Short mmCIF file of C-alpha atoms and ligand atoms in Angstrom, two decimals:
data_model
loop_
_atom_site.label_atom_id
_atom_site.label_comp_id
_atom_site.label_asym_id
_atom_site.label_seq_id
_atom_site.Cartn_x
_atom_site.Cartn_y
_atom_site.Cartn_z
CA MET A 1164 22.15 -44.89 -7.39
CA LEU A 1165 25.60 -46.09 -8.51
CA ARG A 1166 28.68 -44.29 -7.33
CA SER A 1167 29.51 -43.18 -10.88
CA GLN A 1168 26.03 -41.75 -11.31
CA ILE A 1169 26.34 -39.88 -8.04
CA SER A 1170 29.65 -38.33 -8.95
CA ARG A 1171 28.32 -37.37 -12.38
CA ARG A 1172 25.36 -35.74 -10.70
CA VAL A 1173 27.57 -33.85 -8.27
CA PHE A 1174 29.71 -32.72 -11.17
CA THR A 1175 26.64 -31.52 -13.10
CA LEU A 1176 25.40 -29.59 -10.08
CA ALA A 1177 28.81 -28.01 -9.53
CA ALA A 1178 29.02 -27.12 -13.21
CA SER A 1179 25.59 -25.51 -13.24
CA ALA A 1180 26.40 -23.61 -10.05
CA ALA A 1181 29.51 -22.29 -11.76
CA VAL A 1182 27.51 -21.25 -14.80
CA LEU A 1183 24.91 -19.64 -12.58
CA SER A 1184 27.43 -17.61 -10.60
CA LEU A 1185 29.19 -16.59 -13.81
CA GLY A 1186 25.85 -15.44 -15.15
CA LEU A 1187 25.12 -13.44 -12.05
CA ALA A 1188 28.58 -11.90 -12.00
CA ALA A 1189 28.29 -10.97 -15.66
CA GLN A 1190 24.91 -9.36 -15.05
CA ALA A 1191 26.02 -7.55 -11.93
CA SER A 1192 28.92 -5.96 -13.75
CA ALA A 1193 26.65 -5.15 -16.72
CA ALA A 1194 24.42 -2.96 -14.55
CA GLU A 1195 25.46 0.63 -15.09
CA ILE A 1196 23.03 2.02 -12.58
CA THR A 1197 22.11 0.68 -9.16
CA LEU A 1198 19.04 2.09 -7.45
CA LYS A 1199 18.32 1.48 -3.77
CA TYR A 1200 14.61 0.98 -3.06
CA ALA A 1201 13.42 1.09 0.58
CA PHE A 1202 10.08 0.09 2.10
CA PHE A 1203 9.04 0.04 5.76
CA ALA A 1204 7.15 -3.29 5.85
CA PRO A 1205 8.09 -6.87 4.84
CA GLU A 1206 8.61 -8.01 1.28
CA GLY A 1207 5.75 -10.51 1.50
CA THR A 1208 3.11 -7.79 1.93
CA PHE A 1209 1.41 -6.42 -1.19
CA PRO A 1210 3.40 -3.15 -1.33
CA GLY A 1211 6.54 -5.29 -0.93
CA GLN A 1212 5.46 -7.58 -3.77
CA GLN A 1213 4.86 -4.49 -5.88
CA MET A 1214 8.41 -3.35 -5.11
CA LEU A 1215 9.86 -6.71 -6.23
CA HIS A 1216 7.76 -6.68 -9.39
CA TRP A 1217 8.92 -3.15 -10.20
CA ALA A 1218 12.57 -4.12 -9.58
CA GLU A 1219 12.32 -7.16 -11.88
CA GLU A 1220 10.57 -5.23 -14.63
CA MET A 1221 13.15 -2.43 -14.42
CA LYS A 1222 15.98 -4.89 -14.93
CA LYS A 1223 14.17 -6.70 -17.75
CA ARG A 1224 13.09 -3.60 -19.63
CA THR A 1225 16.50 -1.92 -19.41
CA ASN A 1226 18.24 -5.17 -20.45
CA GLY A 1227 20.12 -5.28 -17.18
CA LYS A 1228 21.32 -1.69 -17.33
CA VAL A 1229 19.50 -0.90 -14.09
CA GLU A 1230 19.83 -3.07 -11.01
CA VAL A 1231 17.39 -2.36 -8.16
CA GLN A 1232 18.57 -3.24 -4.66
CA THR A 1233 15.56 -3.65 -2.38
CA PHE A 1234 15.46 -2.93 1.36
CA PRO A 1235 12.12 -4.13 2.76
CA GLY A 1236 11.10 -4.44 6.39
CA GLY A 1237 12.35 -1.03 7.46
CA THR A 1238 15.99 -2.19 7.21
CA LEU A 1239 16.97 1.13 5.66
CA LEU A 1240 14.12 3.52 6.60
CA GLY A 1241 10.89 3.34 8.62
CA ALA A 1242 7.47 4.58 7.50
CA ARG A 1243 7.83 8.13 8.77
CA GLU A 1244 11.51 8.56 7.94
CA MET A 1245 11.00 7.64 4.31
CA TRP A 1246 10.33 11.03 2.70
CA ASP A 1247 13.28 12.79 4.33
CA GLY A 1248 15.41 9.69 3.74
CA VAL A 1249 14.83 10.10 0.01
CA THR A 1250 15.68 13.81 0.13
CA MET A 1251 18.85 13.10 2.13
CA GLY A 1252 19.92 10.40 -0.34
CA ILE A 1253 19.81 7.49 2.13
CA THR A 1254 17.79 5.65 -0.52
CA ASP A 1255 17.17 6.41 -4.20
CA ILE A 1256 13.56 5.25 -4.07
CA GLY A 1257 11.36 5.27 -0.97
CA LEU A 1258 7.94 3.66 -0.64
CA SER A 1259 5.67 4.82 2.16
CA ALA A 1260 2.09 5.81 2.92
CA PRO A 1261 1.21 9.50 2.37
CA SER A 1262 -2.10 8.94 4.11
CA TYR A 1263 -0.22 8.18 7.36
CA ASP A 1264 0.62 11.87 7.32
CA PRO A 1265 -2.28 13.98 5.99
CA GLY A 1266 -0.58 17.16 7.25
CA ARG A 1267 2.34 16.61 4.93
CA PHE A 1268 0.22 15.36 2.02
CA PRO A 1269 -2.94 17.45 2.41
CA LEU A 1270 -4.40 17.14 -1.09
CA SER A 1271 -3.74 13.48 -1.88
CA SER A 1272 -5.10 12.52 1.55
CA GLY A 1273 -8.49 13.33 0.00
CA ILE A 1274 -8.47 9.90 -1.66
CA ALA A 1275 -8.41 8.37 1.81
CA LEU A 1276 -11.74 9.92 2.84
CA PRO A 1277 -14.84 7.70 3.15
CA LEU A 1278 -15.74 7.94 -0.54
CA GLY A 1279 -17.06 4.43 -1.13
CA PHE A 1280 -14.34 2.98 -3.35
CA PRO A 1281 -15.28 -0.59 -4.26
CA ASP A 1282 -11.70 -1.95 -4.29
CA ALA A 1283 -7.99 -1.18 -4.49
CA THR A 1284 -7.89 -1.49 -8.28
CA THR A 1285 -10.34 1.40 -8.66
CA ALA A 1286 -8.84 3.62 -5.94
CA SER A 1287 -5.30 3.01 -7.25
CA ARG A 1288 -6.27 4.03 -10.79
CA VAL A 1289 -7.99 7.16 -9.49
CA LEU A 1290 -5.01 8.10 -7.30
CA TRP A 1291 -2.58 7.80 -10.21
CA GLU A 1292 -4.80 9.76 -12.62
CA VAL A 1293 -5.74 12.52 -10.22
CA THR A 1294 -2.11 12.97 -9.12
CA ASN A 1295 -1.01 13.40 -12.73
CA GLU A 1296 -3.82 15.85 -13.38
CA PHE A 1297 -3.47 18.01 -10.25
CA GLU A 1298 0.30 17.64 -9.64
CA PRO A 1299 -0.12 18.37 -5.92
CA LYS A 1300 2.49 20.74 -4.50
CA GLU A 1301 3.18 18.28 -1.66
CA PHE A 1302 5.13 16.10 -4.15
CA GLU A 1303 7.09 18.96 -5.72
CA ARG A 1304 10.49 17.80 -4.45
CA PHE A 1305 9.80 14.28 -5.68
CA LYS A 1306 9.41 12.30 -8.85
CA VAL A 1307 6.51 9.96 -8.09
CA ILE A 1308 7.37 6.67 -9.77
CA ALA A 1309 4.45 4.57 -8.50
CA MET A 1310 1.20 5.04 -6.64
CA PHE A 1311 -1.48 2.68 -5.47
CA THR A 1312 -3.81 2.14 -2.51
CA SER A 1313 -4.94 -0.65 -0.25
CA GLU A 1314 -8.51 -1.82 -0.52
CA PRO A 1315 -10.88 0.17 1.73
CA GLY A 1316 -10.20 -0.82 5.32
CA TYR A 1317 -12.61 -2.89 7.40
CA LEU A 1318 -13.06 -3.24 11.14
CA MET A 1319 -11.40 -6.44 12.36
CA THR A 1320 -12.10 -7.01 16.04
CA ARG A 1321 -11.84 -9.38 18.99
CA GLU A 1322 -15.55 -9.03 19.73
CA PRO A 1323 -18.18 -8.64 16.99
CA VAL A 1324 -19.18 -5.09 16.04
CA ARG A 1325 -22.74 -4.96 14.71
CA SER A 1326 -23.58 -1.37 15.62
CA GLU A 1327 -22.16 1.94 16.78
CA ALA A 1328 -23.13 0.82 20.29
CA ASP A 1329 -20.77 -2.20 20.02
CA LEU A 1330 -17.97 0.12 18.91
CA LYS A 1331 -18.50 2.59 21.75
CA GLY A 1332 -15.18 3.22 23.51
CA MET A 1333 -13.43 0.32 21.75
CA ARG A 1334 -9.72 0.95 21.14
CA VAL A 1335 -9.19 0.46 17.42
CA ARG A 1336 -5.93 0.97 15.61
CA ALA A 1337 -6.21 3.26 12.60
CA THR A 1338 -3.96 5.60 10.64
CA GLY A 1339 -4.31 9.03 9.08
CA SER A 1340 -7.79 9.56 7.76
CA GLY A 1341 -8.96 6.39 9.50
CA VAL A 1342 -8.60 8.05 12.90
CA PRO A 1343 -11.57 10.46 12.52
CA VAL A 1344 -13.61 7.65 10.93
CA ILE A 1345 -13.27 5.42 14.00
CA ASN A 1346 -13.83 8.32 16.39
CA ALA A 1347 -16.92 9.54 14.52
CA LEU A 1348 -18.48 6.09 14.89
CA GLY A 1349 -17.84 6.18 18.66
CA GLY A 1350 -14.66 4.12 18.83
CA SER A 1351 -11.39 5.29 20.33
CA ALA A 1352 -8.78 5.45 17.59
CA VAL A 1353 -5.16 4.59 18.34
CA GLY A 1354 -2.67 5.62 15.65
CA MET A 1355 0.33 3.46 14.75
CA ALA A 1356 2.16 2.20 11.65
CA MET A 1357 1.52 -1.32 10.41
CA PRO A 1358 4.71 -2.97 11.70
CA GLU A 1359 3.72 -2.17 15.32
CA VAL A 1360 0.23 -3.62 14.98
CA PRO A 1361 0.73 -7.37 15.69
CA GLN A 1362 2.16 -6.73 19.15
CA ALA A 1363 -0.50 -4.15 20.00
CA VAL A 1364 -3.17 -6.71 19.06
CA GLN A 1365 -1.55 -9.56 21.00
CA THR A 1366 -1.10 -7.53 24.16
CA GLY A 1367 -4.58 -6.02 24.04
CA VAL A 1368 -3.36 -2.43 23.61
CA VAL A 1369 -6.01 -2.37 20.88
CA GLN A 1370 -9.17 -4.46 20.63
CA GLY A 1371 -9.47 -4.08 16.91
CA VAL A 1372 -7.81 -2.83 13.76
CA MET A 1373 -9.15 -0.91 10.80
CA THR A 1374 -7.26 -1.54 7.58
CA SER A 1375 -7.25 -3.79 4.51
CA ARG A 1376 -8.12 -7.39 5.27
CA GLU A 1377 -5.01 -9.20 3.99
CA VAL A 1378 -3.32 -8.26 7.29
CA LEU A 1379 -5.36 -11.06 8.91
CA GLN A 1380 -2.94 -13.46 7.25
CA ASP A 1381 0.10 -11.36 6.34
CA PHE A 1382 0.51 -10.10 9.92
CA ARG A 1383 -1.21 -13.14 11.48
CA LEU A 1384 -3.89 -10.95 13.11
CA ALA A 1385 -6.61 -13.61 12.57
CA GLU A 1386 -5.17 -15.46 15.58
CA ASN A 1387 -6.74 -12.77 17.77
CA LEU A 1388 -9.19 -10.89 15.56
CA LYS A 1389 -12.00 -13.28 14.60
CA TYR A 1390 -14.60 -10.82 13.34
CA VAL A 1391 -14.74 -8.60 10.26
CA THR A 1392 -17.54 -6.08 10.00
CA ASP A 1393 -18.66 -5.92 6.39
CA TYR A 1394 -18.49 -2.16 5.96
CA PRO A 1395 -15.77 -0.68 3.69
CA MET A 1396 -14.18 2.41 5.25
CA VAL A 1397 -11.09 4.20 3.90
CA VAL A 1398 -8.10 3.26 1.76
CA THR A 1399 -4.44 3.81 2.60
CA THR A 1400 -2.45 5.57 -0.12
CA PHE A 1401 1.07 4.52 -1.07
CA ALA A 1402 3.65 6.40 -3.10
CA ALA A 1403 7.12 5.39 -4.26
CA VAL A 1404 9.21 8.51 -4.84
CA MET A 1405 12.66 9.60 -5.95
CA ASP A 1406 14.34 12.90 -5.29
CA LYS A 1407 13.53 15.00 -8.37
CA ASN A 1408 17.14 16.09 -8.99
CA ARG A 1409 18.36 12.52 -8.71
CA TYR A 1410 15.69 11.39 -11.16
CA GLU A 1411 16.56 14.12 -13.66
CA LYS A 1412 20.14 12.84 -13.81
CA LEU A 1413 19.05 9.40 -15.05
CA PRO A 1414 19.52 8.66 -18.77
CA ASP A 1415 16.45 9.25 -20.96
CA ASP A 1416 15.92 5.58 -21.82
CA VAL A 1417 15.79 4.70 -18.11
CA LYS A 1418 13.39 7.56 -17.39
CA GLN A 1419 11.17 6.28 -20.15
CA VAL A 1420 10.96 2.82 -18.59
CA ILE A 1421 10.16 4.42 -15.22
CA GLU A 1422 7.32 6.41 -16.82
CA GLU A 1423 6.00 3.32 -18.58
CA LEU A 1424 6.01 1.29 -15.36
CA GLY A 1425 4.29 4.09 -13.45
CA ASP A 1426 1.36 3.91 -15.84
CA GLU A 1427 1.06 0.14 -15.30
CA ILE A 1428 1.91 -0.53 -11.68
CA HIS A 1429 -1.29 0.77 -10.07
CA ALA A 1430 -3.33 -1.80 -12.01
CA TRP A 1431 -0.85 -4.62 -11.37
CA THR A 1432 -0.84 -3.91 -7.64
CA GLY A 1433 -4.60 -3.40 -7.39
CA ASN A 1434 -5.25 -6.69 -9.12
CA TYR A 1435 -2.71 -8.57 -7.00
CA HIS A 1436 -4.05 -7.08 -3.76
CA ASP A 1437 -7.80 -7.42 -4.48
CA ASN A 1438 -7.87 -10.78 -6.20
CA LYS A 1439 -5.03 -12.80 -4.70
CA ASN A 1440 -3.79 -11.20 -1.51
CA VAL A 1441 -7.06 -10.18 0.22
CA GLN A 1442 -9.17 -13.07 -1.12
CA GLY A 1443 -6.51 -15.59 -0.13
CA ALA A 1444 -6.23 -14.10 3.36
CA LEU A 1445 -10.01 -14.22 3.94
CA GLU A 1446 -10.14 -17.88 2.91
CA TRP A 1447 -7.11 -18.73 5.04
CA SER A 1448 -8.50 -16.86 8.08
CA ALA A 1449 -11.87 -18.61 7.83
CA LYS A 1450 -10.26 -22.03 7.49
CA GLU A 1451 -7.43 -21.70 10.03
CA HIS A 1452 -8.97 -19.36 12.60
CA GLY A 1453 -12.75 -19.46 12.07
CA LEU A 1454 -12.99 -15.84 10.93
CA GLN A 1455 -16.59 -14.64 10.83
CA VAL A 1456 -18.04 -11.87 8.68
CA VAL A 1457 -20.44 -9.60 10.58
CA GLU A 1458 -23.15 -8.06 8.40
CA LEU A 1459 -24.66 -4.71 9.39
CA SER A 1460 -28.41 -4.37 9.13
CA GLY A 1461 -29.56 -2.09 6.31
CA GLU A 1462 -30.60 0.50 8.87
CA GLU A 1463 -27.23 0.44 10.66
CA TYR A 1464 -25.37 0.61 7.35
CA GLY A 1465 -27.28 3.75 6.42
CA LYS A 1466 -26.57 5.25 9.84
CA TRP A 1467 -22.82 4.72 9.41
CA ASP A 1468 -22.91 6.34 5.96
CA LYS A 1469 -24.67 9.33 7.47
CA THR A 1470 -22.22 9.56 10.36
CA LEU A 1471 -19.24 9.62 8.00
CA GLN A 1472 -20.48 11.99 5.28
CA PRO A 1473 -19.60 15.15 7.27
CA LEU A 1474 -15.93 14.06 7.29
CA VAL A 1475 -15.82 14.56 3.53
CA ASP A 1476 -17.60 17.91 3.73
CA GLN A 1477 -15.30 19.14 6.50
CA TRP A 1478 -12.20 18.04 4.60
CA ILE A 1479 -13.29 20.05 1.56
CA VAL A 1480 -13.83 23.17 3.68
CA GLU A 1481 -10.41 22.75 5.36
CA ALA A 1482 -8.61 22.08 2.07
CA ASP A 1483 -10.20 25.10 0.42
CA LYS A 1484 -9.12 27.25 3.37
CA LYS A 1485 -5.53 26.18 2.65
CA GLY A 1486 -6.05 27.18 -1.00
CA LEU A 1487 -5.95 23.59 -2.17
CA LEU A 1488 -8.86 23.18 -4.62
CA GLY A 1489 -10.32 20.52 -2.34
CA ASP A 1490 -13.77 20.70 -3.92
CA LYS A 1491 -12.42 20.28 -7.46
CA TYR A 1492 -10.16 17.45 -6.31
CA ILE A 1493 -12.95 15.45 -4.67
CA ALA A 1494 -15.35 16.10 -7.56
CA ARG A 1495 -12.77 14.74 -9.99
CA VAL A 1496 -11.98 11.76 -7.73
CA VAL A 1497 -15.66 10.84 -7.61
CA GLU A 1498 -16.00 11.27 -11.38
CA LEU A 1499 -12.95 9.04 -12.04
CA ARG A 1500 -14.17 6.49 -9.48
CA ASP A 1501 -17.32 5.94 -11.53
CA GLN A 1502 -15.51 5.60 -14.89
CA GLN A 1503 -14.34 2.17 -15.89
C1 3IO B 545 -0.14 -1.81 4.91
C2 3IO B 545 1.09 -1.25 5.14
C3 3IO B 545 2.18 -2.06 5.02
C4 3IO B 545 2.07 -3.37 4.67
C5 3IO B 545 0.82 -3.93 4.45
C6 3IO B 545 -0.27 -3.13 4.57
N1 3IO B 545 -1.60 -3.39 4.39
C7 3IO B 545 -2.30 -2.28 4.61
C8 3IO B 545 -1.45 -1.29 4.92
C9 3IO B 545 -1.78 0.06 5.08
C10 3IO B 545 -2.11 0.37 6.26
O1 3IO B 545 -2.92 0.86 6.61
C11 3IO B 545 -2.01 0.48 7.36
O2 3IO B 545 -3.16 0.37 7.84
O3 3IO B 545 -0.95 0.73 7.94
#
């Protein structure tokens, strides 16, 4: 390259950088409203990707009027601090997992029972619809701006699990409604939030994990967990919420975009998670770490179904005792699950 060409190129780069920064500055000052959006796990995970997508769409659909500042990775709030963090105004929007805390979210935790959801797309649609229909009291302080679920969790283990006997006494990480599932099948459930899992797996604190399978790649668990038992268990629910009073103060055109996105985001996230995120992780784990899928025999599969059914029945009894319409909720969830 000639010297003159180089200097022209440098000049062009400098000029485009100037244009770029002018553009950014102009846009930043054009934003009338800045919303902080916090999430407890990294941006690269599927809930994190959902957050970025939502932030971009917000900006686009409000023509730059709203700027969303994202705080992934627990930099602002951790999983269990999220709900109070929203109420205290530490963040405008907080994304966390209601099913980590069934005591606080007793009705919507019903989605995270062993109900045989085929995938995250279906469970996410059902969660959104049933929440709008039942308006559970547990969200009364909040405006729910997005909801979705993981795919049903699977057992991912150091040693293959082909039967309840193999699971006997095995320490398996689970959360919320996953804890009684693992215990009912004879395992020993250990509760912890996702960000703590990689270390617990590496150090042998747990010998397996039950959750959605993209974590094999996204949290590098396939390095230690080489077996997936092909039995779908329970989903994790996610909700992104704002304080209701804060939401009410937003201009109507912004609220309308938030409503519009809420109706779309469960399908966007379900599709991303099921078809790209999980599928990609299974292929990567097989190729890079020799992941093996363990099939249950038909007889064992039926046994597991039978072992888990009482968890649903017991949940309904407990919910009804709390005056929560648990039976109506589950009946509607099952009905919506089977609609396409
Ligand atoms: C999850 C939470 C944060 C980021 C990625 C994730 N994939 C699945 C979950 C949900 C979860 O169960 C869990 O098991 O903590």
